[in-house]
C-alpha positions as a printed NumPy array, in Angstrom:
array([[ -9.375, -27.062,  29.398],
       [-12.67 , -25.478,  29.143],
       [-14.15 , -25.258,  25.708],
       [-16.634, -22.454,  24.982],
       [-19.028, -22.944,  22.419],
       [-20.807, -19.709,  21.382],
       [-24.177, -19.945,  19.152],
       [-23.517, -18.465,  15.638],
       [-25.95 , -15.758,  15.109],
       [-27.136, -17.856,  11.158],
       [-27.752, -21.748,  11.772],
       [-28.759, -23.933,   9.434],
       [-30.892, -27.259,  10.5  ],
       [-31.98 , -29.835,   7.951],
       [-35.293, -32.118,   7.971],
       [-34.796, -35.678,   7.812],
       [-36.477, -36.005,   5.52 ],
       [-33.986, -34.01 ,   3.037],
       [-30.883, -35.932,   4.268],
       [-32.644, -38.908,   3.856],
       [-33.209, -37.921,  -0.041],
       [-30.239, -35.811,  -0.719],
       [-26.719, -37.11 ,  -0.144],
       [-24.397, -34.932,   2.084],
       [-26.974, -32.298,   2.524],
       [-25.968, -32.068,   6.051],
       [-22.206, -31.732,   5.741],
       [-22.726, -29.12 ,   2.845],
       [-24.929, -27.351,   5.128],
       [-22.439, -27.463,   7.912],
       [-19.969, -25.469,   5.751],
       [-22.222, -23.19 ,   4.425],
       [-23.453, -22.045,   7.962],
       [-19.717, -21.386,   8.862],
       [-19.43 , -19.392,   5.503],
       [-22.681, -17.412,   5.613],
       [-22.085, -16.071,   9.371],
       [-18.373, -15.476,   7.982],
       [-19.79 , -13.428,   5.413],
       [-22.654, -11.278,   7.376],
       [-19.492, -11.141,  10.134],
       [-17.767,  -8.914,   7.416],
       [-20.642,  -7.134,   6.305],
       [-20.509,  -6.06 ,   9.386],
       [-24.251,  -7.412,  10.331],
       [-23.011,  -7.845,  14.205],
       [-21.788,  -4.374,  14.928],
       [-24.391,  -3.725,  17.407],
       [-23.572,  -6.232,  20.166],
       [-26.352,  -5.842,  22.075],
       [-28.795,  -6.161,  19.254],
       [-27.066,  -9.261,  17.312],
       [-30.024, -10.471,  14.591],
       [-30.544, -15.132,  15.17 ],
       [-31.246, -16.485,  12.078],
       [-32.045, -20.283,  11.861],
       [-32.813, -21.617,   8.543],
       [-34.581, -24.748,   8.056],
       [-34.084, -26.355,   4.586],
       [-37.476, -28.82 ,   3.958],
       [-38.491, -30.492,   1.497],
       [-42.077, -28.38 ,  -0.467],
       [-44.574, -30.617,   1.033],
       [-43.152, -29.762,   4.651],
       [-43.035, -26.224,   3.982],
       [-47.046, -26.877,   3.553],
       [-47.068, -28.122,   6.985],
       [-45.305, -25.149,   8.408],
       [-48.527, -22.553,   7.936],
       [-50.027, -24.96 ,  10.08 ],
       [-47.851, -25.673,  13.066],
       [-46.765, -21.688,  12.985],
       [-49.698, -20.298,  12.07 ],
       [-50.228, -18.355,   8.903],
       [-50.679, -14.707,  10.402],
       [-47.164, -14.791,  11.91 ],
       [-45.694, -16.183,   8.72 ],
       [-44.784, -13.784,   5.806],
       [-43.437, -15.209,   2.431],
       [-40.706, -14.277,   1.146],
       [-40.959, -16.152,  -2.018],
       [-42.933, -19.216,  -3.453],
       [-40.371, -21.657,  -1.513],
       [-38.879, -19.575,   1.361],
       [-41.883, -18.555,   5.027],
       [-40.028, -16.669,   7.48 ],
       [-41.285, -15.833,  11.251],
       [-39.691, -13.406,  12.81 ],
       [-39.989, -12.709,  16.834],
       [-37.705,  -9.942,  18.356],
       [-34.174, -10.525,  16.887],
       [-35.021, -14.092,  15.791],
       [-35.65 , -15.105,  12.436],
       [-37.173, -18.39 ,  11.711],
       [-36.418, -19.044,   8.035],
       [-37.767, -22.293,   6.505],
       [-36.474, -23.051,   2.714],
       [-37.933, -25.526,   0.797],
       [-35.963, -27.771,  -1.886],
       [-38.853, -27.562,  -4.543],
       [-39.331, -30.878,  -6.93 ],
       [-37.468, -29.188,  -9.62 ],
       [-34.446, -28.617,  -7.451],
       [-34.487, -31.741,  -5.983],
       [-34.42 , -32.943,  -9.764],
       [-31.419, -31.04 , -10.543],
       [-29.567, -31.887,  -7.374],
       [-29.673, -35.871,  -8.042],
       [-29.301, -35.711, -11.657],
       [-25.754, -33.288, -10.689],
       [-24.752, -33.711,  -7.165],
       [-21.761, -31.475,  -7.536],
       [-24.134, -28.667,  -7.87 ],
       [-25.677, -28.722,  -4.559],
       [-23.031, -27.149,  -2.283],
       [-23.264, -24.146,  -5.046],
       [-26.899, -24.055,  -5.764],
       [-27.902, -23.995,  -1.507],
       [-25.391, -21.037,  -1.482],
       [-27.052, -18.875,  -3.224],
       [-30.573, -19.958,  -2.64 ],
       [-29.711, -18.628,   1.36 ],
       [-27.674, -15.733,   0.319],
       [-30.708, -14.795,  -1.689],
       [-32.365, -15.015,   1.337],
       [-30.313, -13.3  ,   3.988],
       [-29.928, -10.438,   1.244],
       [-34.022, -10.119,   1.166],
       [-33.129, -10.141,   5.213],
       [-30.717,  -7.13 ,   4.853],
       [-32.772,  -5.279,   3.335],
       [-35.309,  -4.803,   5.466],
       [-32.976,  -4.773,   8.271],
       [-31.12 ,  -2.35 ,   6.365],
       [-27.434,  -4.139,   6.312],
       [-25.007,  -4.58 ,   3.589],
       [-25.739,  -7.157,   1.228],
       [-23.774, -10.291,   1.16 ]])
């Protein structure tokens, strides 16, 4: 049996360093990535087949979001908000998300919240992204 696996146009990679300090960042994650391209799936973000939009997002911690400027470059790099850099080339969208202090605050002191609160923080995002792509929102 040959088993086809086909790359989701919205992935979502976390640093080590964030599943090293928040606990089950990564499985959350996992089942928001299969939610979000769920979602932009019946928003209808894919009708174009030949022009799908690849959106990775990288959740980081703040101080590695620092470190992005550097490796990317800052003139590529356009901020979307204090805590969210995105790079875009062609149809590909390189989103990195930071978990500021305060967040990471929240998150430990109510771990229940996290599956919720990373929701919305990437909707947010992919919402900004609709815009200027001009798609429904989420």
């Amino acid at each position: 049996m040959d088993i086809m696996t086909e790359t989701l146009p919205i992935a979502i990679q976390v640093s080590d360093a964030l599943v090293a300090e928040i606990e089950n960042i990564a499985s959350v994650s996992n089942k928001l990535e299969a939610q979000l391209n769920f979602h932009t799936m019946t928003a209808n973000w894919y009708s174009d087949e030949a022009n799908i939009l690849m959106i990775n997002f990288y959740l980081i911690s703040i101080s590695e979001l620092k470190n992005v400027t550097t490796h990317v470059g800052s003139v590529d790099l356009e901020s979307l908000a204090d805590d969210v850099l995105l790079h875009s080339k062609n149809s590909l969208l390189d989103c990195h998300v930071a978990i500021t202090p305060a967040e990471s605050v929240l998150i430990e002191q109510q771990p229940k919240l996290l599956s919720g609160y990373l929701a919305k923080k990437l909707t947010k995002v992919l919402n900004l992204i609709a815009d200027r792509q001009k798609f429904v929102h989420i």
